PDB file of C-alpha atoms in Angstrom:
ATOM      1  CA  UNK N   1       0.000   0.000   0.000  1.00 56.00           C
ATOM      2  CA  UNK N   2       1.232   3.434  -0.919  1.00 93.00           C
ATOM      3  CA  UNK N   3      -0.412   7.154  -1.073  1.00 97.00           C
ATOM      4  CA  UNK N   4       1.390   9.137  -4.148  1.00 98.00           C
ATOM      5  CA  UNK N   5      -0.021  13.005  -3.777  1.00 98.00           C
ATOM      6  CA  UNK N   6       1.256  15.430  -6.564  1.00 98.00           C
ATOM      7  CA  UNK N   7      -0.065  17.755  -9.390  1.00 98.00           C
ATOM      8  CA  UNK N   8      -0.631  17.998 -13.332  1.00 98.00           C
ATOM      9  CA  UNK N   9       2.206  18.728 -14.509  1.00 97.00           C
ATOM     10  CA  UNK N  10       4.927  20.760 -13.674  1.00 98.00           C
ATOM     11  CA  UNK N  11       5.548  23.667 -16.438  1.00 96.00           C
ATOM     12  CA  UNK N  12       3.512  26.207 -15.264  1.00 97.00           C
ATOM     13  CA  UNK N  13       5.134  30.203 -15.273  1.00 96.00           C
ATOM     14  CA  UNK N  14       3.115  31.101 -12.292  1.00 97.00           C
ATOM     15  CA  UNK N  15       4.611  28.333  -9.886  1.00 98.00           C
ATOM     16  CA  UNK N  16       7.891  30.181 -10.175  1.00 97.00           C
ATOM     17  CA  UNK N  17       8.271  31.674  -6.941  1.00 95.00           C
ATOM     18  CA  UNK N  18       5.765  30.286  -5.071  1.00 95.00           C
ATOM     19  CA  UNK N  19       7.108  26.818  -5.931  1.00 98.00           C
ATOM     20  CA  UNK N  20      10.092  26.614  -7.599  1.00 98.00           C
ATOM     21  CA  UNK N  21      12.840  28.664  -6.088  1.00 97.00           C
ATOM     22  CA  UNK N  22      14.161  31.829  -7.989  1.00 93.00           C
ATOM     23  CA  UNK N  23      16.440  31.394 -10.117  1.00 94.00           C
ATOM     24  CA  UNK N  24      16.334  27.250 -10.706  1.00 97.00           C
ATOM     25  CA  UNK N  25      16.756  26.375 -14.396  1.00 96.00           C
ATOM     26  CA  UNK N  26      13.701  25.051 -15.878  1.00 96.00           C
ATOM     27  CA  UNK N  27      15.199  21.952 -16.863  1.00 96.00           C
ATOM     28  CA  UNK N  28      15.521  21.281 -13.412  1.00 97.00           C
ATOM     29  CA  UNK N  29      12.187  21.504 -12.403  1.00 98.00           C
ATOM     30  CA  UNK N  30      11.160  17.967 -12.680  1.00 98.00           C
ATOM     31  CA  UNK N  31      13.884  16.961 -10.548  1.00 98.00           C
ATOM     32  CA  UNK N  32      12.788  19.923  -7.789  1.00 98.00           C
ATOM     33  CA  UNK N  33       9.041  18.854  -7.914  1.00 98.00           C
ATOM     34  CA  UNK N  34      10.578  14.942  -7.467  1.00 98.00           C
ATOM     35  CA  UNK N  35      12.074  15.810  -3.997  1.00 98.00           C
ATOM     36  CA  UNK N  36       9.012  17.296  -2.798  1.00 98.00           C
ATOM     37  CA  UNK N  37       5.976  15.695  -4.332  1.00 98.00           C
ATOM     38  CA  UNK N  38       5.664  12.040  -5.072  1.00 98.00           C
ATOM     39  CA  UNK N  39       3.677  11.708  -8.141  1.00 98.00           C
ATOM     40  CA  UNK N  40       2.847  14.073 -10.912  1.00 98.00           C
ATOM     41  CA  UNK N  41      -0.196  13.035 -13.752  1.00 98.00           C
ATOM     42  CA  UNK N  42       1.207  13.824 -17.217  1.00 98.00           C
ATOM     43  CA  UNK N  43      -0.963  15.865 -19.059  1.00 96.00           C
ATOM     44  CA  UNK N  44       1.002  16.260 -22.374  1.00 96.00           C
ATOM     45  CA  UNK N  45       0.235  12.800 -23.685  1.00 98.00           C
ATOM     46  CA  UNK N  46      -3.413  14.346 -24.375  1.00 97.00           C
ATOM     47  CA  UNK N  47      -2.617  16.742 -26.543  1.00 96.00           C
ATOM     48  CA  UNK N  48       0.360  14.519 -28.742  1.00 95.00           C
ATOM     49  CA  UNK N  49       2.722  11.914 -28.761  1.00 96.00           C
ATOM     50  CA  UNK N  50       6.019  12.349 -26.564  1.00 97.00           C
ATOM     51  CA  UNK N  51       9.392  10.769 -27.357  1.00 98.00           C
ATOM     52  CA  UNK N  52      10.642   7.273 -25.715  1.00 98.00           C
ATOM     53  CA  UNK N  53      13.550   9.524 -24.552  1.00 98.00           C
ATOM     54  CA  UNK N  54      11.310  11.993 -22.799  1.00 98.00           C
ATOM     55  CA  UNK N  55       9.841   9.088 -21.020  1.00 98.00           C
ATOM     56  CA  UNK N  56      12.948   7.921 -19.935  1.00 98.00           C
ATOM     57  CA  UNK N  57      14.546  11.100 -19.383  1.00 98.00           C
ATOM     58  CA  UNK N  58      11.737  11.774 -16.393  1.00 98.00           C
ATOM     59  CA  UNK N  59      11.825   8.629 -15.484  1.00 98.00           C
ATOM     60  CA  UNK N  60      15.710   9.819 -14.563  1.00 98.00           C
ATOM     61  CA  UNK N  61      14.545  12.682 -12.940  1.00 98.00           C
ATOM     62  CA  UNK N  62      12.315  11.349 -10.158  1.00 98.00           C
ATOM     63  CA  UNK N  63      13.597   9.447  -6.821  1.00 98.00           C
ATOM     64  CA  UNK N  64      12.806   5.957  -6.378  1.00 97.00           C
ATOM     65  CA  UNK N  65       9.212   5.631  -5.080  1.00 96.00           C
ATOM     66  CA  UNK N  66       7.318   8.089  -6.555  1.00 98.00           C
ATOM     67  CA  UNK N  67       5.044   7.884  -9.665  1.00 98.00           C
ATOM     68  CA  UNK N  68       3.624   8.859 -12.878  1.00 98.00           C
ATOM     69  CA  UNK N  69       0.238   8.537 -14.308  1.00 98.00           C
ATOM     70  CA  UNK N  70      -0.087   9.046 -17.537  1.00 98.00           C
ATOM     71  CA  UNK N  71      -3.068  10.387 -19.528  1.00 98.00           C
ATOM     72  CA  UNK N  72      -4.451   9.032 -22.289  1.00 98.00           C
ATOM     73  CA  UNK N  73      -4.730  10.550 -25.724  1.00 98.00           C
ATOM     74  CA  UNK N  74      -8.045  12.506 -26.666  1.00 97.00           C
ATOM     75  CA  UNK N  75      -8.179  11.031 -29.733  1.00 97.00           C
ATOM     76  CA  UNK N  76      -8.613   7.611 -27.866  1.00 98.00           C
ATOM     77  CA  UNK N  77     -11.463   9.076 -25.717  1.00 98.00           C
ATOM     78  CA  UNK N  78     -13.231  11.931 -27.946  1.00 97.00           C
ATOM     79  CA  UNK N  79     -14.635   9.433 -30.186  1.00 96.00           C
ATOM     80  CA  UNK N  80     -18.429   8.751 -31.203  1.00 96.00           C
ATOM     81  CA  UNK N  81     -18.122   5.118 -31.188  1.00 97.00           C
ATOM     82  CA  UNK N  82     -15.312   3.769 -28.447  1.00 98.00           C
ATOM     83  CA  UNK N  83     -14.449   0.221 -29.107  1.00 97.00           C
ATOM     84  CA  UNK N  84     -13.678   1.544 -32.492  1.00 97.00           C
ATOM     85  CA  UNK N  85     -10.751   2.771 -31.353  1.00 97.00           C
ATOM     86  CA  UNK N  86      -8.245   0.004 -31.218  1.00 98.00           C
ATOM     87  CA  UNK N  87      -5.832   2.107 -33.833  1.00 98.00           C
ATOM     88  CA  UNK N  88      -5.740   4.875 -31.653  1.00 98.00           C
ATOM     89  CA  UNK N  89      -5.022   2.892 -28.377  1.00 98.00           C
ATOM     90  CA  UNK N  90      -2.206   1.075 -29.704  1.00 98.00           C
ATOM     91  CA  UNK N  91      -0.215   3.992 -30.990  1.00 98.00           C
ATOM     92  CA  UNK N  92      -1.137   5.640 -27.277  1.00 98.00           C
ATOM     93  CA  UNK N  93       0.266   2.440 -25.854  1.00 98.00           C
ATOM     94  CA  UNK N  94       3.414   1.916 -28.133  1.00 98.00           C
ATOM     95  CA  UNK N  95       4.828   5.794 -28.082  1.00 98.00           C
ATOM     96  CA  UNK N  96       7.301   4.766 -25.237  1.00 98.00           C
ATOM     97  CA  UNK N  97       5.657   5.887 -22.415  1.00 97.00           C
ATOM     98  CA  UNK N  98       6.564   2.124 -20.862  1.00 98.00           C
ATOM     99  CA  UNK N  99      10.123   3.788 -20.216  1.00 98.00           C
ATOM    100  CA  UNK N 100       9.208   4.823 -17.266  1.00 98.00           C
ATOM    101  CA  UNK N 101       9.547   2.052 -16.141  1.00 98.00           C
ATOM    102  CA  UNK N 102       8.645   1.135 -12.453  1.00 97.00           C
ATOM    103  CA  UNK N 103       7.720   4.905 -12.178  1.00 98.00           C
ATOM    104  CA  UNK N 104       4.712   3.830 -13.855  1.00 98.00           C
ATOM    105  CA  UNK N 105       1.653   4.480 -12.376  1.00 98.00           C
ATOM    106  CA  UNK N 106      -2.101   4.248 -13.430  1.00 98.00           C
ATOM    107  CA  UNK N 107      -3.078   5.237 -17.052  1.00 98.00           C
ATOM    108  CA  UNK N 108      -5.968   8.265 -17.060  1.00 98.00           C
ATOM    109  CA  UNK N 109      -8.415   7.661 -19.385  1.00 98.00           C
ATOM    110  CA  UNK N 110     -10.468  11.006 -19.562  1.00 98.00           C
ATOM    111  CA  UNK N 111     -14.259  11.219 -21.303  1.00 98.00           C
ATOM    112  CA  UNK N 112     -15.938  14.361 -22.496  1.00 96.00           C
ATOM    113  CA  UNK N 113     -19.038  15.784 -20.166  1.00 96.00           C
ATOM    114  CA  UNK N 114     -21.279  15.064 -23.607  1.00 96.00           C
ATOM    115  CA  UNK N 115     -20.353  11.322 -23.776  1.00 97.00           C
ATOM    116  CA  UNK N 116     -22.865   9.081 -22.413  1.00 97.00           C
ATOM    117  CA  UNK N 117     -23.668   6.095 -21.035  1.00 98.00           C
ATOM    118  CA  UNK N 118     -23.476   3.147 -23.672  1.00 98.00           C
ATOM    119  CA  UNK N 119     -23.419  -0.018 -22.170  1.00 98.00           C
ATOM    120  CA  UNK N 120     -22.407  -2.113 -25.360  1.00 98.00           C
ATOM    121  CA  UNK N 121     -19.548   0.390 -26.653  1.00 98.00           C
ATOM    122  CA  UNK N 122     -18.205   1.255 -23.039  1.00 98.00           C
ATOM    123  CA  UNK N 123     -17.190  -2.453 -22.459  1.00 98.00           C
ATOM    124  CA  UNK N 124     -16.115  -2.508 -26.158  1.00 98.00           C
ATOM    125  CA  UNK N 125     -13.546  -0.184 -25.223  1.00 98.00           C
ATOM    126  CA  UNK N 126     -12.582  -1.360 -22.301  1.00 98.00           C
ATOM    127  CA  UNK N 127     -11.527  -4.731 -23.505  1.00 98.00           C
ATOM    128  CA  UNK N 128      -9.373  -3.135 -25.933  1.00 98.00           C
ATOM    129  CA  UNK N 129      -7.274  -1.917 -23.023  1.00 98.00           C
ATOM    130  CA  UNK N 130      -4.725  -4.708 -22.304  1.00 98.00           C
ATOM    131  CA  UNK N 131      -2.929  -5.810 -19.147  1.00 98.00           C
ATOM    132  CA  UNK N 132       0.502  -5.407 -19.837  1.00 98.00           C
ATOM    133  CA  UNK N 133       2.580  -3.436 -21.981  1.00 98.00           C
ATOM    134  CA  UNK N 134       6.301  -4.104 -23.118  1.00 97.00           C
ATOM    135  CA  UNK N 135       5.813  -6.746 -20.252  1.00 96.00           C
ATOM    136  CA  UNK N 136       5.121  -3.590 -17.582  1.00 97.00           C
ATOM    137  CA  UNK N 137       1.950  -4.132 -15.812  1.00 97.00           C
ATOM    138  CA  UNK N 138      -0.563  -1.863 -16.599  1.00 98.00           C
ATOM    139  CA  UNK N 139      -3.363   0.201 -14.155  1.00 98.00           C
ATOM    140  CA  UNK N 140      -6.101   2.338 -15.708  1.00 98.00           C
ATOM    141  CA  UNK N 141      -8.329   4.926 -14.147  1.00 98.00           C
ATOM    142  CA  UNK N 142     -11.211   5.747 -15.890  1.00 98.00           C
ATOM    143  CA  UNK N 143     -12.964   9.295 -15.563  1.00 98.00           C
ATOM    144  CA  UNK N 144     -16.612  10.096 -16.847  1.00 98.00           C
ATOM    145  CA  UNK N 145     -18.422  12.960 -16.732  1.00 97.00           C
ATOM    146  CA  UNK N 146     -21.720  12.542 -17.325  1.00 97.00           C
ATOM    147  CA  UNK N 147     -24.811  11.787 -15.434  1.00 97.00           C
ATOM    148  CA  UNK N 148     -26.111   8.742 -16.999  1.00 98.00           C
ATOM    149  CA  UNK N 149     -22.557   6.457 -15.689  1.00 98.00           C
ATOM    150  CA  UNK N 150     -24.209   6.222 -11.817  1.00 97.00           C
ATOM    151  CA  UNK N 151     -25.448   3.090 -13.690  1.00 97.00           C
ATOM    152  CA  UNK N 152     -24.523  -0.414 -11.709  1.00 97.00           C
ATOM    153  CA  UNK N 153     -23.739  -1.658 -15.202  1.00 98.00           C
ATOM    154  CA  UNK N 154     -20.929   0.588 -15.557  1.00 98.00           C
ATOM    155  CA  UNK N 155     -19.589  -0.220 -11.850  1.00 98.00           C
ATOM    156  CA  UNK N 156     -19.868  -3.272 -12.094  1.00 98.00           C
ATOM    157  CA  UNK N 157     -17.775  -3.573 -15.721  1.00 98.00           C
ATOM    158  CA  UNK N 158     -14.968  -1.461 -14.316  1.00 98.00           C
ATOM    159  CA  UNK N 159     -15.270  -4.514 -10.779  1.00 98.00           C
ATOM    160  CA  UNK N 160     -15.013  -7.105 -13.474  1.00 98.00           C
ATOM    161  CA  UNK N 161     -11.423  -5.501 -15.019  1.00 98.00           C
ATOM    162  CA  UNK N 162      -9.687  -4.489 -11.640  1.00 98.00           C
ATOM    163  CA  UNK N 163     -10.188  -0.686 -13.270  1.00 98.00           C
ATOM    164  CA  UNK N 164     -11.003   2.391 -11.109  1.00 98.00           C
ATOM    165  CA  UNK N 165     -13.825   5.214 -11.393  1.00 98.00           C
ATOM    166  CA  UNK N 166     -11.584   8.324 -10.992  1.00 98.00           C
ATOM    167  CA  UNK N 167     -13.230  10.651  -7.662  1.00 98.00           C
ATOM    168  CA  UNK N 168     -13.371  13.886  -9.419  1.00 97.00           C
ATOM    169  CA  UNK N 169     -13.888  16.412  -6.275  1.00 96.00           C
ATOM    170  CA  UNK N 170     -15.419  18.953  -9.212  1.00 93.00           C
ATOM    171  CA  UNK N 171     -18.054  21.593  -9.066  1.00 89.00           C
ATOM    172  CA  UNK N 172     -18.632  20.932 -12.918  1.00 91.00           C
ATOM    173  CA  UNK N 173     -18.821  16.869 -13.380  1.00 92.00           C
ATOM    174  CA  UNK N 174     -20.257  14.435 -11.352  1.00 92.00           C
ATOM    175  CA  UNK N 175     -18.627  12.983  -8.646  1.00 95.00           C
ATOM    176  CA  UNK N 176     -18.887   9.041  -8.780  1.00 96.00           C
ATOM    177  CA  UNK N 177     -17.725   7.546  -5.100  1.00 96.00           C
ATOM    178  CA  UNK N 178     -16.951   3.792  -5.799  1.00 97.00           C
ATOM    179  CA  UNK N 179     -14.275   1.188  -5.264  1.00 96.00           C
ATOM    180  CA  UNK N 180     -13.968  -0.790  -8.257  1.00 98.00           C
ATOM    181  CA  UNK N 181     -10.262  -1.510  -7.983  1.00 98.00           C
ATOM    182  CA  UNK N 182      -7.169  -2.650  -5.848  1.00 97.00           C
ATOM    183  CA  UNK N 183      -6.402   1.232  -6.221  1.00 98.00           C
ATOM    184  CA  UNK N 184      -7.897   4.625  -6.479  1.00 98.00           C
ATOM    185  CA  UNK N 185      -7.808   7.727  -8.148  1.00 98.00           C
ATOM    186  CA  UNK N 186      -8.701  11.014  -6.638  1.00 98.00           C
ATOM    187  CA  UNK N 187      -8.757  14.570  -8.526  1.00 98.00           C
ATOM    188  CA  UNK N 188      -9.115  17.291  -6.574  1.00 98.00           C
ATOM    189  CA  UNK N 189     -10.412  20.096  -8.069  1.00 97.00           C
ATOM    190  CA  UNK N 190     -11.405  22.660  -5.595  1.00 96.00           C
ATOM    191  CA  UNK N 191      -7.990  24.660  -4.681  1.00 97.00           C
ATOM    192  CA  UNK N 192      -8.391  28.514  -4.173  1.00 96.00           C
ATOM    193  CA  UNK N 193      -7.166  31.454  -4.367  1.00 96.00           C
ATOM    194  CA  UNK N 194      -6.890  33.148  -1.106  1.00 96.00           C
ATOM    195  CA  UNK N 195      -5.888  30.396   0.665  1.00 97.00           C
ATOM    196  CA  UNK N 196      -2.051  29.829   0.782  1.00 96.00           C
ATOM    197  CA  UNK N 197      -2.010  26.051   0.854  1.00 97.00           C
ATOM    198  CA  UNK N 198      -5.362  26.080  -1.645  1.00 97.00           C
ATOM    199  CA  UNK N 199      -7.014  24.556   1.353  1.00 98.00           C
ATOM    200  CA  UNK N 200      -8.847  25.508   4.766  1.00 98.00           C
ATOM    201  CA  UNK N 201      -6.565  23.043   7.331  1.00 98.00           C
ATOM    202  CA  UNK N 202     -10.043  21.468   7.994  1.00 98.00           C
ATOM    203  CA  UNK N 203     -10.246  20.523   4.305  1.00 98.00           C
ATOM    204  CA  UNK N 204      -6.717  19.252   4.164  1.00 98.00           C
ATOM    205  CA  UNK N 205      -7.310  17.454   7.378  1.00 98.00           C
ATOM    206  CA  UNK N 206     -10.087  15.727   5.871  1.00 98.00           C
ATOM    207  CA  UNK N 207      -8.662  14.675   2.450  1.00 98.00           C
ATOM    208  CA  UNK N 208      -5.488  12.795   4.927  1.00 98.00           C
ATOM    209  CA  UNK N 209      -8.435  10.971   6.753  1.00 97.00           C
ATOM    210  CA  UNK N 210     -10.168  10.360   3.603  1.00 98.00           C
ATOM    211  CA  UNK N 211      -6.864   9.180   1.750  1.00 98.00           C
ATOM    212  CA  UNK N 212      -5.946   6.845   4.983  1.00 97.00           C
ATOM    213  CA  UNK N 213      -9.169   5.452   4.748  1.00 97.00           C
ATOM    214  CA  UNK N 214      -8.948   4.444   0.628  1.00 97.00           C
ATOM    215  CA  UNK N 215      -5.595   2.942   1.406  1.00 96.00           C
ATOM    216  CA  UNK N 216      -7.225   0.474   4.163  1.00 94.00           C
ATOM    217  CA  UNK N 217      -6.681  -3.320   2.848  1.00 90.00           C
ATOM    218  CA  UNK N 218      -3.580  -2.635   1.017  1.00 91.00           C
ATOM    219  CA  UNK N 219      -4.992  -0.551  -1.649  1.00 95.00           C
ATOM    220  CA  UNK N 220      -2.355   2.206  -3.371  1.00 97.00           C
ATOM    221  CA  UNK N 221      -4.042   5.346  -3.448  1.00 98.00           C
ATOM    222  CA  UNK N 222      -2.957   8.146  -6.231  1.00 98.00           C
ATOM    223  CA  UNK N 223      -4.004  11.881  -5.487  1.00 98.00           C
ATOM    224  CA  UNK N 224      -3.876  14.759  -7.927  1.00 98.00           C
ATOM    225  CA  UNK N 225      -4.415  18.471  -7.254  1.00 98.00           C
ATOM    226  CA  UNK N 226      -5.772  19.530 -10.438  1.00 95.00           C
ATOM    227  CA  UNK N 227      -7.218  22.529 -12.069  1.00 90.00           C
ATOM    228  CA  UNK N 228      -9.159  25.075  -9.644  1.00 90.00           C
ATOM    229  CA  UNK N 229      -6.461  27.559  -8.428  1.00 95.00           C
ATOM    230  CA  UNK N 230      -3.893  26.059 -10.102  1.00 97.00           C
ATOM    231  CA  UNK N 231      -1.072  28.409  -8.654  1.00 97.00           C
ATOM    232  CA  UNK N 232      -1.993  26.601  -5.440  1.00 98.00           C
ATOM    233  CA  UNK N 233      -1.950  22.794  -6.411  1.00 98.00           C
ATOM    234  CA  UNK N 234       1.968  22.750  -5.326  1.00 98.00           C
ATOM    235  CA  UNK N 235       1.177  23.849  -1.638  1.00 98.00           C
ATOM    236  CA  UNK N 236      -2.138  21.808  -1.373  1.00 98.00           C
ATOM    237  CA  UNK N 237      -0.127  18.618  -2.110  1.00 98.00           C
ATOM    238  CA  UNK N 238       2.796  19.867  -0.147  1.00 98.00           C
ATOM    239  CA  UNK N 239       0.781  19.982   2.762  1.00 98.00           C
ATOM    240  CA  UNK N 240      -1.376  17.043   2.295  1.00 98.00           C
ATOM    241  CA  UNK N 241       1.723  14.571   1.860  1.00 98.00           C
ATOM    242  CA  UNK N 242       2.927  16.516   5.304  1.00 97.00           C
ATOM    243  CA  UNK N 243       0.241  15.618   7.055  1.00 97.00           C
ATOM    244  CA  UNK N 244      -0.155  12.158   5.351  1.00 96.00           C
ATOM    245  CA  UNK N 245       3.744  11.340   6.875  1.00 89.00           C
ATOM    246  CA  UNK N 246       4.619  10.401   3.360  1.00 66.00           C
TER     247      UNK N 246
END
């Protein structure tokens, strides 16, 4: 069991200074946000393709122990019919990201708000998503954002594959609070402003409960500070892994 809290990403201008120190090269920054986070969702792979080298290069870059999830291309997601899609998840799957190595962590598989609930072509597509890759196990996390998934069906497909519901803590998308895996993914969405760590110590206090009580019976948890008041996402998992012990 293992609780990995971090952020999307880690170019952003706006966490220089309140993050990364003055003056530290951006090339560096990887390695900075390593030593004080201990996992960090890739958001690039949704836009394009990265290099195997740029895979391996971060892998590099982070201490032992901490993770990356990784999320999936759009054009493996955005798509009117899913299990259509085998093309597009193979050439997701093969760009290198497997160079990471044992840095590795769960795959984020993101849906549009519009996409509904379609029982046939939802476990279409998730059979096309394999087990392994390059020999590495694979995890995926699976985030919906529509109304119509509080269906059992959908639960109980995602029980049936060892795959997890993402928690998205949103005030735009549903959030859908199940355990359909040996892990879970949290997304925490609600960071602001005018609060230095992005959250009330209350709120933090109750996200360390909340994450201690996910990792009960050996389950790895994986927590992500996105979106919201992004500027803050650095100090909101800064604090939460201080509290956490981790």
């Amino acid at each position: 069991m293992s609780i990995h809290v971090g952020i999307g990403g880690w170019t952003f201008e706006p966490w220089r200074g309140p993050f990364y120190p003055a003056g530290l090269a951006q090339k560096r920054e990887l390695e900075y946000a390593g030593q004080h986070l201990t996992g960090i969702e890739i958001n690039g792979t949704y836009y394009g393709s990265q290099k195997p080298e740029s895979f391996a290069n971060w892998a590099a870059s982070v201490p032992d122990g901490f993770k990356f999830s990784v999320k999936a291309s759009r054009f493996t997601t955005n798509r009117k019919v899913l299990k259509e899609g085998a093309a597009s998840i193979e050439k997701f799957l093969t760009q290198g990201l497997t160079r990471l190595g044992d840095r590795l962590g769960p795959i984020h598989w993101q849906f549009m708000a519009t996409k509904k609930f379609d029982r046939d072509d939802f476990a279409g597509f998730l059979d096309l998503l394999p087990d392994t890759q390059d020999g590495l196990p694979l995890r995926h996390a699976i985030e919906v954002r529509h109304e119509s998934f509080r269906d059992q069906a959908f639960i109980a497909m995602l029980r049936e594959r060892n795959m997890a519901v993402v928690y998205a803590d949103s005030d735009e998308f549903p959030c859908i609070d199940e355990q359909t895996a040996d892990f879970t993914y949290a997304r925490l969405q609600r960071s602001q402003e005018d609060v230095e760590t992005g959250y009330t110590d209350a709120a933090l206090d109750g996200w360390a409960k909340q994450a201690k009580d996910w990792a009960k019976g050996d389950r790895d948890v994986f927590l992500f500070f996105i979106a919201g008041a992004k500027v803050r996402n650095p100090a909101a998992a800064q604090a939460l892994i201080a509290r956490l012990g981790t």
